[in-house]
Coordinates of C-alpha atoms in Angstrom, one line a residue:
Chain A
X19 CA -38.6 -40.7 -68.1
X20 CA -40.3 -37.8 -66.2
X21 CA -39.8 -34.0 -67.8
X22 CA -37.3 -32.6 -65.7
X23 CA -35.2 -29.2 -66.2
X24 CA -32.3 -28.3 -65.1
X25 CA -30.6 -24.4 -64.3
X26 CA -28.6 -22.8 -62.4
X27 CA -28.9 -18.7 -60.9
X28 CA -26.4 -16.5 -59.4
X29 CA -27.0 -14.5 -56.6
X30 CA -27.1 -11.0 -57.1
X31 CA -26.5 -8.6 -54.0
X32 CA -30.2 -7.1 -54.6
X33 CA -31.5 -10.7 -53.8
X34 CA -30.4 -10.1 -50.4
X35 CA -31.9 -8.4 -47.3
X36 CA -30.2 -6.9 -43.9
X37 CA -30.1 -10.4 -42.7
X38 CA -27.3 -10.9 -45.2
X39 CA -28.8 -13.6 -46.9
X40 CA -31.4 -13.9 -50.0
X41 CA -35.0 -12.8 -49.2
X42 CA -37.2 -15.7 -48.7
X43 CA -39.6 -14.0 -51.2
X44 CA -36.7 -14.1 -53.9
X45 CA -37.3 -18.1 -54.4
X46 CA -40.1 -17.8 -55.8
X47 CA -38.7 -15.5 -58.2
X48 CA -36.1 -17.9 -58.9
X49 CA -38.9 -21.0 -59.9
X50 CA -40.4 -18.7 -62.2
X51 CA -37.6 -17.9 -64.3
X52 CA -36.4 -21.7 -64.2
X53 CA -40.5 -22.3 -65.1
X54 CA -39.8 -19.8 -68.5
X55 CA -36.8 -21.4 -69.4
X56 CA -38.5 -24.5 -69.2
X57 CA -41.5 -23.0 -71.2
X58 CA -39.0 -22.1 -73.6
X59 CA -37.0 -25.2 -73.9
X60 CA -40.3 -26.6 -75.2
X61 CA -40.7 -24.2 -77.8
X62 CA -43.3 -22.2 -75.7
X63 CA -43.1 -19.0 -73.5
X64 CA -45.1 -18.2 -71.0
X65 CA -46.5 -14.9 -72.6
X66 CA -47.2 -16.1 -76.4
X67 CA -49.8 -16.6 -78.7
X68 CA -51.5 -19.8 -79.8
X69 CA -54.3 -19.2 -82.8
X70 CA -54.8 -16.1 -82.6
X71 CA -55.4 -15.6 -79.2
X72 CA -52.7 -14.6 -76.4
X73 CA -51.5 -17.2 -73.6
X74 CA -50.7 -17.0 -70.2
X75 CA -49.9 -18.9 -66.6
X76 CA -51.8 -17.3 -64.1
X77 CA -50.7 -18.8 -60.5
X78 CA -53.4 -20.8 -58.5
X79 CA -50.5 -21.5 -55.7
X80 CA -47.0 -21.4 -55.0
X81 CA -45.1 -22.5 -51.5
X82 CA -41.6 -23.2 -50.5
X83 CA -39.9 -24.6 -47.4
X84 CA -36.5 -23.7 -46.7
X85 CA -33.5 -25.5 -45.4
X86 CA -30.8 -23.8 -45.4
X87 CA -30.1 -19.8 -46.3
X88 CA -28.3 -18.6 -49.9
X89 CA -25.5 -15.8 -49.7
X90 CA -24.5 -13.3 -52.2
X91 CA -22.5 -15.0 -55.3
X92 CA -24.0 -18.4 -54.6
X93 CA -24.5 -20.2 -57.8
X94 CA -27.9 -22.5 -56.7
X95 CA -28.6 -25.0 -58.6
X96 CA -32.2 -25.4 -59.6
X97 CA -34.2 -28.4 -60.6
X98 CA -37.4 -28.3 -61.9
X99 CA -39.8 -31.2 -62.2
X100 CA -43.4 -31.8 -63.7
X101 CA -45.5 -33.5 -60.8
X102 CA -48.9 -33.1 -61.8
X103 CA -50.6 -32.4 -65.4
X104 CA -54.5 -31.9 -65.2
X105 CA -55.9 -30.6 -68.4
X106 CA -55.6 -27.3 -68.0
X107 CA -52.8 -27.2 -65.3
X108 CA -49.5 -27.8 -64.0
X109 CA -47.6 -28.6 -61.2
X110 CA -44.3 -28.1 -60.5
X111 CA -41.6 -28.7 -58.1
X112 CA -38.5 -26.9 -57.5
X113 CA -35.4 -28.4 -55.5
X114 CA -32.4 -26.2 -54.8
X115 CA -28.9 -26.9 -53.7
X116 CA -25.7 -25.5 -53.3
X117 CA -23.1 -28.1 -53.9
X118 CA -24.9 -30.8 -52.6
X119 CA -26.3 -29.3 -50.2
X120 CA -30.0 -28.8 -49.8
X121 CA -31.3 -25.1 -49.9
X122 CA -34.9 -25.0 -50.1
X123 CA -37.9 -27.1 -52.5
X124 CA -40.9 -25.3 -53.8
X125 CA -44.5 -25.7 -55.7
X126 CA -45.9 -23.9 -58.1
X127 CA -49.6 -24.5 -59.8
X128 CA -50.4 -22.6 -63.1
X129 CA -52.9 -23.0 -65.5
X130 CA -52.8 -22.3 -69.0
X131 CA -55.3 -19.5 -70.1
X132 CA -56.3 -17.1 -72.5
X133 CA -55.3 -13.8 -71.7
X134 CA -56.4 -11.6 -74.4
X135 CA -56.6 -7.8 -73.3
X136 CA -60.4 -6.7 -73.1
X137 CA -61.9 -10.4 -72.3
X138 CA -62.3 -12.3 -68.8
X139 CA -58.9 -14.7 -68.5
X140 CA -60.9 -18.3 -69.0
X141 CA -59.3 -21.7 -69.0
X142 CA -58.1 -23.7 -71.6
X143 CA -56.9 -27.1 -72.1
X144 CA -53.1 -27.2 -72.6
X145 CA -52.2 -27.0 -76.0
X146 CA -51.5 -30.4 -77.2
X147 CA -47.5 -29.4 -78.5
X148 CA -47.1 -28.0 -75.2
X149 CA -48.6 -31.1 -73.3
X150 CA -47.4 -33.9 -75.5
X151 CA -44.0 -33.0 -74.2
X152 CA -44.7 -33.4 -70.8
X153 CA -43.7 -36.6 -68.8
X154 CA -45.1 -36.7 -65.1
X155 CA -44.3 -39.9 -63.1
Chain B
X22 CA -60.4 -14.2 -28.5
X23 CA -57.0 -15.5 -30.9
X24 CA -55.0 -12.9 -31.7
X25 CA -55.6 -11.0 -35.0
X26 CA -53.9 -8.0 -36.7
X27 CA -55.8 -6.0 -39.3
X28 CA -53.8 -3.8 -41.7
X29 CA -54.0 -2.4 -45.5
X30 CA -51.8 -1.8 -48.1
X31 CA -52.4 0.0 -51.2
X32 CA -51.1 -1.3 -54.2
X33 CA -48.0 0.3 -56.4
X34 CA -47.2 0.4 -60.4
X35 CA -43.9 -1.7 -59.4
X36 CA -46.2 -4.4 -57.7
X37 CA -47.7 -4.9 -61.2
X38 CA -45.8 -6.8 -64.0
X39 CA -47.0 -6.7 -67.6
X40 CA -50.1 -8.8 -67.3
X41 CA -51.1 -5.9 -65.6
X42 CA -51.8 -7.7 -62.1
X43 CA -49.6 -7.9 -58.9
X44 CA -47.0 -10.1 -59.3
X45 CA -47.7 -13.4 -56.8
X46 CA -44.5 -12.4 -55.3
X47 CA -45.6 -9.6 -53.9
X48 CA -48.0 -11.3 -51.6
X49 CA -45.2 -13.0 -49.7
X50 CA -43.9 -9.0 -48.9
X51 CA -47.6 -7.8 -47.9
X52 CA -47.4 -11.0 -45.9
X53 CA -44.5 -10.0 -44.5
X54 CA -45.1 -6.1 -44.1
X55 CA -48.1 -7.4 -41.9
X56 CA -45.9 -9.7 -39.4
X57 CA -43.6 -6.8 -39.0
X58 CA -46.4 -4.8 -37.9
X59 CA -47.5 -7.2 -36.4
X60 CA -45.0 -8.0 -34.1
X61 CA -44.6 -3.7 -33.3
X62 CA -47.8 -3.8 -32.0
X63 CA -46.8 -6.4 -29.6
X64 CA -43.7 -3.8 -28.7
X65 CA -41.0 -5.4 -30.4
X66 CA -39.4 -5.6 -34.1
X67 CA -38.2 -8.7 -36.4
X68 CA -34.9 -7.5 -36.1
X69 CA -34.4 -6.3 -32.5
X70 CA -32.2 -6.8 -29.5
X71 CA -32.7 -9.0 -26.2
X72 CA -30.9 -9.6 -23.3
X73 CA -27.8 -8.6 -25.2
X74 CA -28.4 -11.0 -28.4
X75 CA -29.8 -10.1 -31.5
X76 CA -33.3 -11.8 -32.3
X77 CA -34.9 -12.7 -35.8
X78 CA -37.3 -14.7 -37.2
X79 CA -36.1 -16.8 -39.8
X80 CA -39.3 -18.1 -42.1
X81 CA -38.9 -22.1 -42.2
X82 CA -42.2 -21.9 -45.2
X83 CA -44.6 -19.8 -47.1
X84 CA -47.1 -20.8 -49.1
X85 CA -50.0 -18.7 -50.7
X86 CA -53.5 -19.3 -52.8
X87 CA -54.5 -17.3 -55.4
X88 CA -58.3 -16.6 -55.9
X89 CA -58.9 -13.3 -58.1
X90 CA -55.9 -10.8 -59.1
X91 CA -54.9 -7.6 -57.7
X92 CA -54.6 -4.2 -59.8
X93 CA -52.8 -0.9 -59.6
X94 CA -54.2 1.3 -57.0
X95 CA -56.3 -1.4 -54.9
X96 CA -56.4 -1.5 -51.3
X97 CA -56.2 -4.6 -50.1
X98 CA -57.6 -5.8 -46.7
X99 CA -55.2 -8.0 -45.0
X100 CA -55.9 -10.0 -41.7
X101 CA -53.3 -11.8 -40.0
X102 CA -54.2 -14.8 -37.4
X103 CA -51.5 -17.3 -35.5
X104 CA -52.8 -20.2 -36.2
X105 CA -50.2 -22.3 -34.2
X106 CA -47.8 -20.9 -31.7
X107 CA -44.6 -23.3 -30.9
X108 CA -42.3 -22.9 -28.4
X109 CA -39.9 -21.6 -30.6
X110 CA -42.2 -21.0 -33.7
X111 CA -45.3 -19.3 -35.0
X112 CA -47.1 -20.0 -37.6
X113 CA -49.3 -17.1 -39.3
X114 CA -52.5 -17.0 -41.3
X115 CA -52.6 -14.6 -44.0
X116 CA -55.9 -13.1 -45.4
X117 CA -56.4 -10.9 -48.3
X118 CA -59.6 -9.3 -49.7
X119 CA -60.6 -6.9 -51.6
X120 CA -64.3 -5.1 -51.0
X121 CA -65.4 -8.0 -49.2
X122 CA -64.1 -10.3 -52.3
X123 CA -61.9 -12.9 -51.8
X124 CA -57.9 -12.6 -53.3
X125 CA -55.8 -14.6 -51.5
X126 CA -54.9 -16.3 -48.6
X127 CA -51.7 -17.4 -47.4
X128 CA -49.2 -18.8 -44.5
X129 CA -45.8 -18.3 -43.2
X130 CA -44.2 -20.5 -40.5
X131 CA -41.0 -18.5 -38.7
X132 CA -38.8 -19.8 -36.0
X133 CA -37.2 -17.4 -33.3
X134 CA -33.2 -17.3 -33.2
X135 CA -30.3 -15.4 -32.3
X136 CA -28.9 -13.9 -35.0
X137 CA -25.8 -12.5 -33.5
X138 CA -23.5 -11.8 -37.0
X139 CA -20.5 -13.9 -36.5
X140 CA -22.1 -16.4 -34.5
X141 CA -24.2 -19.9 -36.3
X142 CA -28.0 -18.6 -35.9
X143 CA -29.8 -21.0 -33.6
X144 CA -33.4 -21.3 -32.4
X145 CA -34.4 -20.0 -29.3
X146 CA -37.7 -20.4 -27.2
X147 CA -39.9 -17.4 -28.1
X148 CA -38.9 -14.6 -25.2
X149 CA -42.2 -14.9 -22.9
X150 CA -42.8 -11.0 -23.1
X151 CA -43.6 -11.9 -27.0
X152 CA -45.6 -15.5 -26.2
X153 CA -47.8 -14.2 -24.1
X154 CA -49.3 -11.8 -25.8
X155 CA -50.4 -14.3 -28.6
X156 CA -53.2 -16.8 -28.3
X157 CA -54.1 -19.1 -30.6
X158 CA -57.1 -20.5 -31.7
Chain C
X23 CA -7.0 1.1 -74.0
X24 CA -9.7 2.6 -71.7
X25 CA -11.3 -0.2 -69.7
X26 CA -14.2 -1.6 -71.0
X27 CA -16.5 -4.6 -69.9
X28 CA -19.3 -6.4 -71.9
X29 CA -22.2 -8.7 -70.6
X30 CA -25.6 -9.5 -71.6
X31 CA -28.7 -9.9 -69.6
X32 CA -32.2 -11.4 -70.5
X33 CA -35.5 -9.6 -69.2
X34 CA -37.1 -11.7 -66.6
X35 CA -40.8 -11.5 -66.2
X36 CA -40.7 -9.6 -62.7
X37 CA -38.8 -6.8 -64.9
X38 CA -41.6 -5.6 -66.4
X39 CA -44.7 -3.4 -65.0
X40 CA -48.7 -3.3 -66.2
X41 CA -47.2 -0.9 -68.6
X42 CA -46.1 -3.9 -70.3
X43 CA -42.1 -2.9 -70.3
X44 CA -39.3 -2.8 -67.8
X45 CA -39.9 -0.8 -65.3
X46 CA -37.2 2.3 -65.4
X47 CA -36.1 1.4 -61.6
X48 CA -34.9 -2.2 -62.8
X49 CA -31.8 -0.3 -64.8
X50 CA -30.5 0.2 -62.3
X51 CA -30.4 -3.4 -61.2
X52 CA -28.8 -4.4 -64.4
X53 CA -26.0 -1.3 -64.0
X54 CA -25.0 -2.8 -60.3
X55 CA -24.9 -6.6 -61.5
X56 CA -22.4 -5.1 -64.8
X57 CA -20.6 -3.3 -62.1
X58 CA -20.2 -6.8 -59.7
X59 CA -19.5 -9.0 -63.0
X60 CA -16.7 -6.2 -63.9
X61 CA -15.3 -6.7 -60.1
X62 CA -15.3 -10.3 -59.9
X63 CA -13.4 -9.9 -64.1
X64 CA -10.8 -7.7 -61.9
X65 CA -10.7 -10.7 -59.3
X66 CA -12.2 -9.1 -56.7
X67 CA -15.9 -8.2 -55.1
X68 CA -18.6 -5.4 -54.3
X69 CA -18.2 -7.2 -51.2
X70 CA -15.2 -8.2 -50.1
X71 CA -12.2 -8.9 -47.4
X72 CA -8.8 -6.8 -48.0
X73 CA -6.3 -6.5 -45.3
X74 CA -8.2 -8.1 -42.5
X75 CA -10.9 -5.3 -43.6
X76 CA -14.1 -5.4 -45.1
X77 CA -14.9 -3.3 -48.2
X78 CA -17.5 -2.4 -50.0
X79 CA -18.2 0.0 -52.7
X80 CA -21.4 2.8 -51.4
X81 CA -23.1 4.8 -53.9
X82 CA -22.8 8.7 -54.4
X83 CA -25.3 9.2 -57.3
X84 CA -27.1 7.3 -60.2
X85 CA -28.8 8.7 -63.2
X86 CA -30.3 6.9 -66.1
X87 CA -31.6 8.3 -69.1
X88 CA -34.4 6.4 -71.4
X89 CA -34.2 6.0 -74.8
X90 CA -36.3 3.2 -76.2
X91 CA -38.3 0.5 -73.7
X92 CA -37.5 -3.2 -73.2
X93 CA -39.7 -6.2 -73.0
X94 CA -39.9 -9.6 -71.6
X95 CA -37.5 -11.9 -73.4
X96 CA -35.2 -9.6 -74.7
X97 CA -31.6 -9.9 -74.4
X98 CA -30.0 -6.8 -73.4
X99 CA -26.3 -5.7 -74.4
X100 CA -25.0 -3.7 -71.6
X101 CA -21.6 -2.2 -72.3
X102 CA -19.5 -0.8 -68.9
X103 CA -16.7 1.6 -69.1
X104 CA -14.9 3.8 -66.5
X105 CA -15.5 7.6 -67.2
X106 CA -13.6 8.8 -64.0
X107 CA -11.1 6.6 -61.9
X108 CA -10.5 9.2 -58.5
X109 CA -8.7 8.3 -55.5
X110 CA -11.4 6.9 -53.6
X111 CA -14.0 6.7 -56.0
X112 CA -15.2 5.4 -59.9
X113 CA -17.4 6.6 -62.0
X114 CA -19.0 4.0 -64.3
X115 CA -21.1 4.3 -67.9
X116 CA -23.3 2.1 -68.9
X117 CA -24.6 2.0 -72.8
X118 CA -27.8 -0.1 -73.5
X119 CA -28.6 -1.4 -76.5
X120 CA -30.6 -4.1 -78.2
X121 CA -30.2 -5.5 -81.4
X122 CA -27.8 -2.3 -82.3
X123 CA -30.8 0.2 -80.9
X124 CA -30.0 2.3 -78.1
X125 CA -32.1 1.8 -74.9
X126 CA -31.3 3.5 -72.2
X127 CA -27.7 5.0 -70.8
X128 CA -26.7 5.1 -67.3
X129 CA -24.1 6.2 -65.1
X130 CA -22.6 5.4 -61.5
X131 CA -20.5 6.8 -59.1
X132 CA -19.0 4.8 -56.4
X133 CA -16.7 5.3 -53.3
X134 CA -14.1 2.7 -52.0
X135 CA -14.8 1.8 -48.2
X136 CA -14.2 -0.2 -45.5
X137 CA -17.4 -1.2 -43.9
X138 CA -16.2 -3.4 -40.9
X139 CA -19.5 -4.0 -39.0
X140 CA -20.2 -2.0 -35.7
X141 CA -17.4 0.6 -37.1
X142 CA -18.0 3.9 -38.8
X143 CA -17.6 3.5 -42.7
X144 CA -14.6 5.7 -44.5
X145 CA -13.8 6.1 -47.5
X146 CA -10.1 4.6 -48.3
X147 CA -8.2 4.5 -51.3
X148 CA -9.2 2.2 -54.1
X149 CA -6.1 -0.7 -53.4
X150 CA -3.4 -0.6 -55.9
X151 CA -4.3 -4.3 -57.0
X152 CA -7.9 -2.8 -58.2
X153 CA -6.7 0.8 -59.3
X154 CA -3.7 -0.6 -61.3
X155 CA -6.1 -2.8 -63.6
X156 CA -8.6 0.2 -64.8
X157 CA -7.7 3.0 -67.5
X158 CA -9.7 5.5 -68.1
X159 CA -10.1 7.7 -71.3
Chain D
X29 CA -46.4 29.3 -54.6
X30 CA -45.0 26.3 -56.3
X31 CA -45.8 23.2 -56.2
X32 CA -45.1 20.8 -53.9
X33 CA -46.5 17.3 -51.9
X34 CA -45.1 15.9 -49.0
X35 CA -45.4 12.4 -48.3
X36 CA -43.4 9.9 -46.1
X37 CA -42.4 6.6 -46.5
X38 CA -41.4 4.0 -43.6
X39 CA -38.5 1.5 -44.9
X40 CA -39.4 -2.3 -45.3
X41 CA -37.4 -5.3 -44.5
X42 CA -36.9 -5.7 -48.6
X43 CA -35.8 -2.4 -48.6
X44 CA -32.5 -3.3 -47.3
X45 CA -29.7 -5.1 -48.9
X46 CA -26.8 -7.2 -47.1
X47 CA -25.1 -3.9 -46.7
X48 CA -27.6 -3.4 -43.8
X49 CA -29.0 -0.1 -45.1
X50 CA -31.8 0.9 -48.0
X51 CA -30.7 -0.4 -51.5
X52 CA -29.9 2.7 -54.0
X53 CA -32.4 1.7 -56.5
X54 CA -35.2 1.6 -54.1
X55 CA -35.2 5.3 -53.9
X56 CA -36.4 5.3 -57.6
X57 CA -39.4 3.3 -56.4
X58 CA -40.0 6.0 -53.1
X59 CA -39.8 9.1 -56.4
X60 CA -42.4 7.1 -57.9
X61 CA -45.1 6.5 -55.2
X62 CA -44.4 9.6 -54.4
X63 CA -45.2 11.1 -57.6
X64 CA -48.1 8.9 -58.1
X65 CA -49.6 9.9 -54.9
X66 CA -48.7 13.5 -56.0
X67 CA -51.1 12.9 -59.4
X68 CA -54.1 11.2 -57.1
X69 CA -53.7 14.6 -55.1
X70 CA -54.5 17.0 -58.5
X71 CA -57.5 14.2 -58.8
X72 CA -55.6 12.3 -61.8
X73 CA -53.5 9.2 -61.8
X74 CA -50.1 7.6 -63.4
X75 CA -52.6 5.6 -65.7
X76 CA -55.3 6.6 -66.3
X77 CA -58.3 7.7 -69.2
X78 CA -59.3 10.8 -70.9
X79 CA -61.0 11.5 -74.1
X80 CA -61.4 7.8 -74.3
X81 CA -57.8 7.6 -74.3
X82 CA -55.3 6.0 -72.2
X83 CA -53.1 8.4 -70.4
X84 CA -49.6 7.4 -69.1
X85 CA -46.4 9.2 -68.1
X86 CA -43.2 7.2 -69.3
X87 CA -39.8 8.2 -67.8
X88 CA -37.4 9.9 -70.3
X89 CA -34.6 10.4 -67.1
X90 CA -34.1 9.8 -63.4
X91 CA -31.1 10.3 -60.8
X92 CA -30.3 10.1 -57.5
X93 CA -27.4 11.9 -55.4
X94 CA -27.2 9.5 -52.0
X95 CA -25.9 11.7 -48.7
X96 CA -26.5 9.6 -45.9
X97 CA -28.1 6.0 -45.4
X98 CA -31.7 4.5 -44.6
X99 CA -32.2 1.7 -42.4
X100 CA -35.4 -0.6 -41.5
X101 CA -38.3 1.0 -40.0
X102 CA -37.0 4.3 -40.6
X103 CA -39.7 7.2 -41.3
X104 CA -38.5 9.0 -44.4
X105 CA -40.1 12.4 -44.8
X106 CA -40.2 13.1 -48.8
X107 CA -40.5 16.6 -50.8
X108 CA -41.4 16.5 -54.2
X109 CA -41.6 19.6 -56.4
X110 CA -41.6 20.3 -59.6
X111 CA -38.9 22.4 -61.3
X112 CA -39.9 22.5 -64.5
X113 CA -43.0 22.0 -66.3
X114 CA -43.2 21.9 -70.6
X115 CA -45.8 21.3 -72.7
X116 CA -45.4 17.8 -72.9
X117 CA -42.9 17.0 -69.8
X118 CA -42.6 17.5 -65.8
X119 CA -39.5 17.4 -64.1
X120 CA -40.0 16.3 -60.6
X121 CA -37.7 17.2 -57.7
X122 CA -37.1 14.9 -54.7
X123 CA -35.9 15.4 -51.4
X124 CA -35.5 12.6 -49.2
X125 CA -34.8 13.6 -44.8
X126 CA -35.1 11.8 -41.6
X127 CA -35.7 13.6 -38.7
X128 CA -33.9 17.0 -40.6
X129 CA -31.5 15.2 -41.7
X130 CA -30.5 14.9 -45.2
X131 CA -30.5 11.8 -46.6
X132 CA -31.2 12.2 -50.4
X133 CA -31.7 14.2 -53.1
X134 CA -33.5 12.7 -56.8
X135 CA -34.8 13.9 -60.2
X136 CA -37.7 12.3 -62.2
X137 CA -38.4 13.4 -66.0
X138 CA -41.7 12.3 -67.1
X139 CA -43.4 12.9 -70.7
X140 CA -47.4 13.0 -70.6
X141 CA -48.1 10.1 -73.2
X142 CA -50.9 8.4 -74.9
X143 CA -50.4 4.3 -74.2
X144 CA -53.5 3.3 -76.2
X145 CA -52.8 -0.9 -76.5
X146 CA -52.0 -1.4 -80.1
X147 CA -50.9 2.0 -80.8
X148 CA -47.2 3.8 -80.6
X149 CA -47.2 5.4 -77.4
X150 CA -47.2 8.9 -78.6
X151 CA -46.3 12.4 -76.7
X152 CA -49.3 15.1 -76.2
X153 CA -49.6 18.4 -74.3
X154 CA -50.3 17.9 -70.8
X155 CA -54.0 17.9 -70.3
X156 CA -55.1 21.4 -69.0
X157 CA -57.0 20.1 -65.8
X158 CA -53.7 18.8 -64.9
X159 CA -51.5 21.7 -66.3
X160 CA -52.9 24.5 -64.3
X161 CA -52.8 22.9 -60.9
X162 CA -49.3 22.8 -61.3
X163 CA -47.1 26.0 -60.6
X164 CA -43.1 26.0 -61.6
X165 CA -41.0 28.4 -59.2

């Protein structure tokens, strides 16, 4: 079955903007932290180290379309889902709803790289305990 | 010629996060910093009044491409382009260099409503005195 | 007993600055989402109907003083009690800690008001329903 | 005479909260860029290098007394000075108006540090090329 992650986020009144409703920026706020719980759940984190060397997620893209606006002490549910793994990257996709109802369903690229202070960031292939434990359809 | 809106912005410590880059959320702000000058320069505001009603502009998606980080104290170039112009929507070109390099470029699609509080926000052609002034490619 | 609440809150990645730890403005984020938790334990809300009027709690001052940084991933315990309980207004402490180690202690003094839109907001008197449930030292 | 930089700031969309007006903890990010901008002017910065070492100012303490609201696209005229100066520390002043009108009124404490990667960030004397640009009341 394909990785999937589940999680859900309340709204906090700094989320919002004069519109009275959560800042469209905010969401992708919101697939990050469900991407480093995922990250986690896996026995990862987004900021670790792997043999000696530090690891990161730098972004390549990110989008989101949105349905339907969130309100201050919504609890959104979030689901993440793995819909492409290249070598050295990852794709996910976000869907939010609010008691059914569809909110908004975003993208996010990363790829996994070495990030230690002082060198260029270069890419890496994913480590294999990390990517072993992903399941894309 | 299409319309086009040059601006800068100059990059703050709370823009950073601790791998020492701006945080890709921040592009979707400077995106939307530049639309709301933007739209001043055309005479009006994202959150203004019109015969009688309240008008907004509600983003429908947002997406963004990342090409080569941001740092503390940068000045970003950003130029803004409609690249499609709806009856009721507009859909803007974001891009961002740095020195002539490449950093980003990104995209926001926003749809025109009445946003009168109390009343269900609904979508509205785009008020001519706006429309005209914006010619797309 | 003087009133106390106690919650927890894990760092997020957008907490944190190139400096590598939380940025000293998102303190304040974490005393205002104590203060909503310990209104919604009180069964009410920072934002909230009451009498066929809206209220809402403005700010009259925050202060924060630093003791020890936080990072990404750490788990925060933040400890809320009422220093002052005045007509109109509260005065809140906030104790950080991690792990037993202080971090950082905070304070915030808020007004009771109804904030009815299109009307001028006053300061009322905190409702007996609200007032009767908090003891202060 | 003492001290003092004048900046102004004009208020963002994601400035603002549901409330309608500037969110209190966005002030502590105006006291910063305004003290950064302040450092640039005495030809320095917030992070910076000096005898091959890395320079940074952590926060030890910071408040804010709030007198009146901001709202979106309001041009905020800030005052920094500084009221005290140690060997090691700077104690920043801040006062926020809009059009003479008081709106705000907010205290930074900053300690001059070393933030070497690796190391304990450790206290030191305020450089002298800094130091003597900078005149206490």
């Amino acid at each position: 079955m394909p990785t999937e992650y589940i999680t859900k986020r309340k709204i906090e009144f700094t989320d919002t903007d004069m519109a009275g409703i959560v800042h469209f920026s905010r969401f992708f706020i919101f697939m990050e932290t469900a991407e480093h719980e995922f990250l986690r759940s896996l026995g990862t984190s987004v900021a670790t180290e792997w043999n000696g060397d530090k690891i990161g997620w730098p972004r390549l893209a990110a989008s989101c379309e949105y349905l339907s606006p969130l309100h201050f002490e919504d609890e959104v549910d979030i689901r993440l889902s793995v819909s492409n793994k290249g070598t050295k990257s990852l794709t996910y996709q976000f869907h939010f709803s609010l008691e059914g109802k569809d909110i908004a369903q975003g993208q996010l690229t990363t790829v996994c790289c070495i990030t230690n202070p002082g060198e260029k960031i270069r890419a890496i292939p994913i480590p294999e305990f990390i990517s072993s434990q992903i399941i894309t359809p």
